[in-house]
mmCIF file of C-alpha atoms in Angstrom:
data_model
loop_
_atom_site.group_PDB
_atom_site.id
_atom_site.type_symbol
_atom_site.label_atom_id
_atom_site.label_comp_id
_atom_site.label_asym_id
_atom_site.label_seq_id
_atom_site.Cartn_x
_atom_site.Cartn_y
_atom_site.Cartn_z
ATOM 1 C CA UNK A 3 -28.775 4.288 -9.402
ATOM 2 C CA UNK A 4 -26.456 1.627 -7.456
ATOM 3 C CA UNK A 5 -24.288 0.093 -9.418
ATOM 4 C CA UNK A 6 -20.960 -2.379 -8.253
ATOM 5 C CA UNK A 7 -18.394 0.465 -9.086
ATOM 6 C CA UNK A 8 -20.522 3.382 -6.972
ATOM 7 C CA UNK A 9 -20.389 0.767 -4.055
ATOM 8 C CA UNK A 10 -16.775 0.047 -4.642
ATOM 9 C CA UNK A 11 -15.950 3.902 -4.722
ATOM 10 C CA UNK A 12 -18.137 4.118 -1.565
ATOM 11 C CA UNK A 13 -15.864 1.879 -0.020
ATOM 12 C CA UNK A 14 -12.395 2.955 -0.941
ATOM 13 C CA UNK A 15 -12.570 6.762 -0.799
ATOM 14 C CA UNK A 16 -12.679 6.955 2.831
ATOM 15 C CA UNK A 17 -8.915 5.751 2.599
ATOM 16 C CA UNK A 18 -8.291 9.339 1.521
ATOM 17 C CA UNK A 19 -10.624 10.905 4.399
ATOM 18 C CA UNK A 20 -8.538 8.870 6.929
ATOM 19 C CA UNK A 21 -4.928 9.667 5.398
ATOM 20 C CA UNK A 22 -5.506 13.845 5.200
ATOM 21 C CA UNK A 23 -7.098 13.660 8.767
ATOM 22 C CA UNK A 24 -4.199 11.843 10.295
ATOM 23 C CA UNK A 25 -1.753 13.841 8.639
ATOM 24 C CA UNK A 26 -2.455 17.239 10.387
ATOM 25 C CA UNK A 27 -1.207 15.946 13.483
ATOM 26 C CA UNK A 28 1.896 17.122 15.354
ATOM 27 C CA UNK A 29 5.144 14.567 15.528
ATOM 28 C CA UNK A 30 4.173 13.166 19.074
ATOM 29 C CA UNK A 31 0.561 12.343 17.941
ATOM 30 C CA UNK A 32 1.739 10.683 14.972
ATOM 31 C CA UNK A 33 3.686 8.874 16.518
ATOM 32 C CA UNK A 34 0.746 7.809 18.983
ATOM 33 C CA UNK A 35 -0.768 7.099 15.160
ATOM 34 C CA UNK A 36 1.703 5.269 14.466
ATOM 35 C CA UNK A 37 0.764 2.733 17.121
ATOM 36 C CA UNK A 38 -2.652 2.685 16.247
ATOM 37 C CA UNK A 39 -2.220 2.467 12.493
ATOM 38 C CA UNK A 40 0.342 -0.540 13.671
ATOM 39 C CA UNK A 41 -2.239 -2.416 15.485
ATOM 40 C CA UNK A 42 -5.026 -2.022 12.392
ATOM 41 C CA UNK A 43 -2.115 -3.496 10.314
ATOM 42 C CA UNK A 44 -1.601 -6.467 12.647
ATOM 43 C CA UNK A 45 -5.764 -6.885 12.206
ATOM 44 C CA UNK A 46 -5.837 -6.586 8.665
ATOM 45 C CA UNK A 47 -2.582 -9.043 8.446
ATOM 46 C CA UNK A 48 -4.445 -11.986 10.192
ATOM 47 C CA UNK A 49 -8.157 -11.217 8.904
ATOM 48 C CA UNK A 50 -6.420 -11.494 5.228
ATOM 49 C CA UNK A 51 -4.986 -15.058 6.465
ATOM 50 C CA UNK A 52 -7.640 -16.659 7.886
ATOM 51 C CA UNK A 53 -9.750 -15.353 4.622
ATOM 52 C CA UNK A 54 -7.279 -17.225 1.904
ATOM 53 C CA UNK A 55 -7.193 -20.223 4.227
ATOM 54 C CA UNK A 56 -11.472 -20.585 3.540
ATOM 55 C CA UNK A 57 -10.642 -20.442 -0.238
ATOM 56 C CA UNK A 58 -8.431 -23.868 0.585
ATOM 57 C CA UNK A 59 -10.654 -27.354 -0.976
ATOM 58 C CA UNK A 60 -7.527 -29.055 -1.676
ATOM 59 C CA UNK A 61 -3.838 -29.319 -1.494
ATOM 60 C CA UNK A 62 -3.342 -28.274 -4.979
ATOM 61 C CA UNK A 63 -5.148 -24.935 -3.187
ATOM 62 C CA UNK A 64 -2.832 -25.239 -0.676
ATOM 63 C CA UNK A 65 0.105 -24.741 -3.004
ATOM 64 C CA UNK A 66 -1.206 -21.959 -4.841
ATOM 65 C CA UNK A 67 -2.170 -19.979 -2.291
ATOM 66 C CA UNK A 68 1.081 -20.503 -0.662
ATOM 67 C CA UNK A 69 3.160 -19.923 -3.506
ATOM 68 C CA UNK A 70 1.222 -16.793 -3.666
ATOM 69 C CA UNK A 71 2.206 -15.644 -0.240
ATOM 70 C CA UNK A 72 6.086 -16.692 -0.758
ATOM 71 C CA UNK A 73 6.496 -14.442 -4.213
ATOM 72 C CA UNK A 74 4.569 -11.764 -2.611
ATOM 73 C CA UNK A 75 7.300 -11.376 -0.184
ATOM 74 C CA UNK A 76 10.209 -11.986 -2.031
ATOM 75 C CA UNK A 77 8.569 -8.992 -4.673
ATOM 76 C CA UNK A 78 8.267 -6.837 -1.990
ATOM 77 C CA UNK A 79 11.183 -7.022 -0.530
ATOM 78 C CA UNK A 80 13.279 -6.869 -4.102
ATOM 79 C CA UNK A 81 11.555 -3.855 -5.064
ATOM 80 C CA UNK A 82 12.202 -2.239 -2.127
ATOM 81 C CA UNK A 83 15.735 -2.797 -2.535
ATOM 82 C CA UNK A 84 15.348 -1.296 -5.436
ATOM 83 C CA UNK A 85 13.761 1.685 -4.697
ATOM 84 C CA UNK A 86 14.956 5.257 -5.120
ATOM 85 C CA UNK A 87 12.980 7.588 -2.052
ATOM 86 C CA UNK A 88 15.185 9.056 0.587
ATOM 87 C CA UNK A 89 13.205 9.306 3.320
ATOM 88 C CA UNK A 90 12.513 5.499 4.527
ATOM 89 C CA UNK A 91 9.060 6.945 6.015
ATOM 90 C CA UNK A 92 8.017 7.602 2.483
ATOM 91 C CA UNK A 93 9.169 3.824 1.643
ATOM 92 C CA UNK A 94 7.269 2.424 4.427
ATOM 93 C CA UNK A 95 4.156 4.575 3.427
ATOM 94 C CA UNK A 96 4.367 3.248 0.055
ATOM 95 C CA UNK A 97 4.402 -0.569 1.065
ATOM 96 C CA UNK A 98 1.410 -0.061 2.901
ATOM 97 C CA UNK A 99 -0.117 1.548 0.625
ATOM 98 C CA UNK A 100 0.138 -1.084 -2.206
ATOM 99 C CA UNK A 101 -0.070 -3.965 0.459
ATOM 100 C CA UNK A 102 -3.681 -2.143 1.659
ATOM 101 C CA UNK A 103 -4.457 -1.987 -2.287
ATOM 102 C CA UNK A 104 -4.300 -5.698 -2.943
ATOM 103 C CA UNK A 105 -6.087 -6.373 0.397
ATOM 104 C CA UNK A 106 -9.167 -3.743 -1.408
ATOM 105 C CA UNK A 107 -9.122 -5.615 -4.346
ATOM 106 C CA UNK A 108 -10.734 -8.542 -2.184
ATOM 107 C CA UNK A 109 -13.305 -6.342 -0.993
ATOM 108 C CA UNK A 110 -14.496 -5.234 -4.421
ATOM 109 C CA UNK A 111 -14.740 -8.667 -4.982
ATOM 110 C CA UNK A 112 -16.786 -9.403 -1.894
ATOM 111 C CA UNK A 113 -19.347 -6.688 -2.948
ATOM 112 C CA UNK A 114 -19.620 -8.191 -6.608
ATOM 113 C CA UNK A 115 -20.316 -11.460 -4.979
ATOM 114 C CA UNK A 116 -23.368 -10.307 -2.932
ATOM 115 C CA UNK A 117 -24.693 -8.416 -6.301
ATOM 116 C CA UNK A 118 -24.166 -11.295 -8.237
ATOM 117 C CA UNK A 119 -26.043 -13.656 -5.435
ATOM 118 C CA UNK A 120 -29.016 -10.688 -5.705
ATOM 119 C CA UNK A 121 -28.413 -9.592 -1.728
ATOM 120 C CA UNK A 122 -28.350 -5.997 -2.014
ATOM 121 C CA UNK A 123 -28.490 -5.675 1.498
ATOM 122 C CA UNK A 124 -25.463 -7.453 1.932
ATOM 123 C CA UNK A 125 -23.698 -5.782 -0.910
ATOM 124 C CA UNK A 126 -24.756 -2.462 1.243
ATOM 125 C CA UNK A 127 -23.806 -3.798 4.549
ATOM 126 C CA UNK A 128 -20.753 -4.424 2.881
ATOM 127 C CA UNK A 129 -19.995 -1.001 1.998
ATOM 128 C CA UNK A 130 -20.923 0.561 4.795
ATOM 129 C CA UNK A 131 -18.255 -1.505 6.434
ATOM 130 C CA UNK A 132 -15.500 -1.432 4.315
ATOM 131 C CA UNK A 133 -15.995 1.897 4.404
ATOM 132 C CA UNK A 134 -15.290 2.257 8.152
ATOM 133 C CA UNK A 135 -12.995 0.030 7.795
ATOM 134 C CA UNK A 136 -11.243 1.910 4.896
ATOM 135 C CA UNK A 137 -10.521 5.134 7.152
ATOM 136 C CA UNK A 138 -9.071 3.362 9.953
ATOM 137 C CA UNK A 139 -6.304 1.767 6.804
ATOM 138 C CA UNK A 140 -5.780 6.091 5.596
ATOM 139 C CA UNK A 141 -4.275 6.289 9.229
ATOM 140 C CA UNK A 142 -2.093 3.272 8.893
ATOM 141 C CA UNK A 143 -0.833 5.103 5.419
ATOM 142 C CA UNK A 144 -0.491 8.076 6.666
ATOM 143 C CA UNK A 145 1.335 7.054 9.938
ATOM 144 C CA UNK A 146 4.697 6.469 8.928
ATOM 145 C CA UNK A 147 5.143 9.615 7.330
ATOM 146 C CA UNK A 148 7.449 12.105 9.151
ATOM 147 C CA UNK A 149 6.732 15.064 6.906
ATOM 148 C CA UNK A 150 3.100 16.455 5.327
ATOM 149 C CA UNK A 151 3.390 15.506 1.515
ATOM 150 C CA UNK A 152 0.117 16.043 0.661
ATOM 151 C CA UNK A 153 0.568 14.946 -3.134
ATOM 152 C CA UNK A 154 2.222 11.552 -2.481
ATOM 153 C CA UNK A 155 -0.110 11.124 0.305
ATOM 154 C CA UNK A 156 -3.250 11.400 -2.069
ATOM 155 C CA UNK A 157 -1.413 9.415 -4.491
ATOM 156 C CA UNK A 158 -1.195 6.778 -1.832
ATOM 157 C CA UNK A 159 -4.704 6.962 -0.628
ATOM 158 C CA UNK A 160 -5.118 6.579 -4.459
ATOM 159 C CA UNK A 161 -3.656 3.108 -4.759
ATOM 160 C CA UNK A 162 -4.703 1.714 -1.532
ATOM 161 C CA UNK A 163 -8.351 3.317 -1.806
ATOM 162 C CA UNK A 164 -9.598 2.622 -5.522
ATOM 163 C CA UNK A 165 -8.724 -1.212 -6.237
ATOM 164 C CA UNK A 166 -12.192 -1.649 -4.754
ATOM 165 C CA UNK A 167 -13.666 -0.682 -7.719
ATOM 166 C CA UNK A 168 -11.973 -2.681 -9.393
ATOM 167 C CA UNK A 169 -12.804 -5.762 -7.547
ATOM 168 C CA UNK A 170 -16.271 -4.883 -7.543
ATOM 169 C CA UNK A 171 -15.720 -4.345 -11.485
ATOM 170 C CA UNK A 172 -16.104 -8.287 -11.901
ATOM 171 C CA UNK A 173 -19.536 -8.264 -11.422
ATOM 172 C CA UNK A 174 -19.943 -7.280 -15.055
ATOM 173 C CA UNK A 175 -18.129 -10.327 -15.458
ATOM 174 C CA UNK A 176 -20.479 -12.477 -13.969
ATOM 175 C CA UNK A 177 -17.997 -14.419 -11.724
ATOM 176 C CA UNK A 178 -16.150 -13.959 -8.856
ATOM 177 C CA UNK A 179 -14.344 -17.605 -7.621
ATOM 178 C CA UNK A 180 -13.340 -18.344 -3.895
ATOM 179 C CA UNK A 181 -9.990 -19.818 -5.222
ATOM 180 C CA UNK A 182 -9.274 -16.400 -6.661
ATOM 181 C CA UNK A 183 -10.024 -14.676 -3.432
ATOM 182 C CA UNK A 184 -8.044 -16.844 -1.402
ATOM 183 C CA UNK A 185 -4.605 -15.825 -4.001
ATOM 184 C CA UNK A 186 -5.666 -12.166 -3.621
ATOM 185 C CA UNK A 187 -5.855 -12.545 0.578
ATOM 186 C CA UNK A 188 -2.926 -14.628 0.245
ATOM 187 C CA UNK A 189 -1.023 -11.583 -1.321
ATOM 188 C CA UNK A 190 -2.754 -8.899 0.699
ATOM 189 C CA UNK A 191 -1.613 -11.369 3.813
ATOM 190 C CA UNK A 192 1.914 -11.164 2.574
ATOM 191 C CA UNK A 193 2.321 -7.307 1.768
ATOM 192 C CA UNK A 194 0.538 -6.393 5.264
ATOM 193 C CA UNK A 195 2.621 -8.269 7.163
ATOM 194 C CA UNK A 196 5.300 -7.370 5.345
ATOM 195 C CA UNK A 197 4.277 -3.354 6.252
ATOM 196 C CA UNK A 198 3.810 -4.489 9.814
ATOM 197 C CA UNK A 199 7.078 -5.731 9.884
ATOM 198 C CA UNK A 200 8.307 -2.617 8.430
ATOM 199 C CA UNK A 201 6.601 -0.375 10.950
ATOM 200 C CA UNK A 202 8.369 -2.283 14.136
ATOM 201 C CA UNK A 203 11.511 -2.444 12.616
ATOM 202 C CA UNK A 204 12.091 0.908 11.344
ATOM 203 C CA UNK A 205 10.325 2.963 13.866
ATOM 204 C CA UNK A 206 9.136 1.392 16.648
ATOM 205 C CA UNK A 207 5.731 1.588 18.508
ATOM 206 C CA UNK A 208 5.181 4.618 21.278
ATOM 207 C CA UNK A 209 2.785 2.589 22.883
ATOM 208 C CA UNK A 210 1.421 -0.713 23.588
ATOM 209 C CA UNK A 211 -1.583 0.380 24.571
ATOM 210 C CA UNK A 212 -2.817 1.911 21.336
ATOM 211 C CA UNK A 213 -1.471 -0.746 18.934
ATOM 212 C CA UNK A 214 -3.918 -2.498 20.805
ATOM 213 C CA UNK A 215 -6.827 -0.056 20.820
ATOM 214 C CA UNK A 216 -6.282 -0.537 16.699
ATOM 215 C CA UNK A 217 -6.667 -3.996 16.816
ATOM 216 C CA UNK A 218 -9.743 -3.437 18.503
ATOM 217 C CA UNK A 219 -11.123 -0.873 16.041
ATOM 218 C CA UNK A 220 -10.085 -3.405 13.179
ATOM 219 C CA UNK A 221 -11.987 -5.898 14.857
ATOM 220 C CA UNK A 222 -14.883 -4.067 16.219
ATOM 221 C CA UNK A 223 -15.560 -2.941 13.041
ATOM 222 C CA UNK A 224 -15.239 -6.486 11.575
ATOM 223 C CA UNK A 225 -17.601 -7.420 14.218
ATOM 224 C CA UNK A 226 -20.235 -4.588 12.596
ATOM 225 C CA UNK A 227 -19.573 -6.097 9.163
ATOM 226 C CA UNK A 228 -21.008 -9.741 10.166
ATOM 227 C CA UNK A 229 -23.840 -8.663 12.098
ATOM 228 C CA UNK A 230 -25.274 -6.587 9.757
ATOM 229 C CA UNK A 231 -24.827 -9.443 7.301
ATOM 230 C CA UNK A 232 -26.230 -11.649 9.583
ATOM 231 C CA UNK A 233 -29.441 -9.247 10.028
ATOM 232 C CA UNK A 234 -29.731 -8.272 6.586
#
């Protein structure tokens, strides 16, 4: 039986599948991952802004969903000054991580939308592309990493991977409001960005080249997303 939270598992475990794979790579690779998972993090950053600006009817909107994105950043970057980990790797890995995890929550929504409008195709399409979508975000968390942990890795994959079922959990709620989504993208814009930032500052990016080739694979798999949607 389909049901909002199988779909919203569907979607988020491949975070995990995408993490472990990246992670068996040798140091120069990574760091060629690194570049890659940089670029998908640009892609997600800018997808997540354009989404909250849609949510925007009004200035009191506006103001909400830019308040949103100001305390998002000024969180992050408190708690990070806060924060106890050694290796800064680890602390980058972790942003990401709970950055890609609010992001997730707005793609449970999005499937508990297309249930709730009776499109199961959509709500399919959906999955099958946040799914893809999902793997290509395991690399990003996995990237930064300079050592295998493959507990705190899984634990990461965790919290970035399984907010999708709990956006797709409001279904049984019978509501899921475009002003809320817009907040939620407004935050995910914030803590991506925020990781991105991270990422450059901290270690670099080995090559040009493949920071763009991942935000191609963010957006060609965007690309997928809408015209199955638009063919379903």
């Amino acid at each position: 039986m389909i049901t909002p939270l199988v779909l919203g598992a569907l979607a988020g475990i491949t975070v995990f599948v995408g993490a472990f794979s990246a992670s068996y790579l040798t140091r120069s690779r990574a760091e060629l991952v690194n570049s890659l998972g940089a670029g998908i993090l640009l892609f997600i950053a800018l997808e997540a802004a354009s989404d909250s600006q849609e949510a925007v009817k009004g200035l009191f909107d506006e103001l909400l969903i830019l308040s949103a994105f100001v305390l998002t950043l000024i969180l992050i970057s408190g708690l990070e000054r806060h924060l106890r980990i050694s290796e800064r790797s680890l602390t980058n890995s972790g942003v990401i991580a709970v950055a890609l995890g609010v992001h997730n929550v707005g793609e449970g929504f999005a499937i508990a939308s297309a249930l709730l409008a009776g499109q199961l195709s959509s709500a399919l399409a959906f999955t099958l592309g946040f799914s893809i979508h999902n793997a290509t975000e395991g690399v990003a968390i996995s990237a930064p990493m300079s050592k295998r942990r493959l507990g705190f890795l899984a634990l990461l994959s965790a919290v970035a991977g399984l907010p999708t079922i709990l956006g797709a959990s409001v279904y049984y709620l019978g509501y899921a409001g475009g002003l809320e989504i817009g907040v939620l993208d407004a935050i995910a814009f914030a803590s991506v960005l925020y990781a991105f930032v991270k990422i450059f500052r901290d270690r670099g990016v080995s090559s040009w080249i493949l920071m763009g080739l991942g935000f191609a694979l963010g957006t060609l798999t965007e690309l997928l997303i809408s015209y199955a949607l638009g063919n379903s």
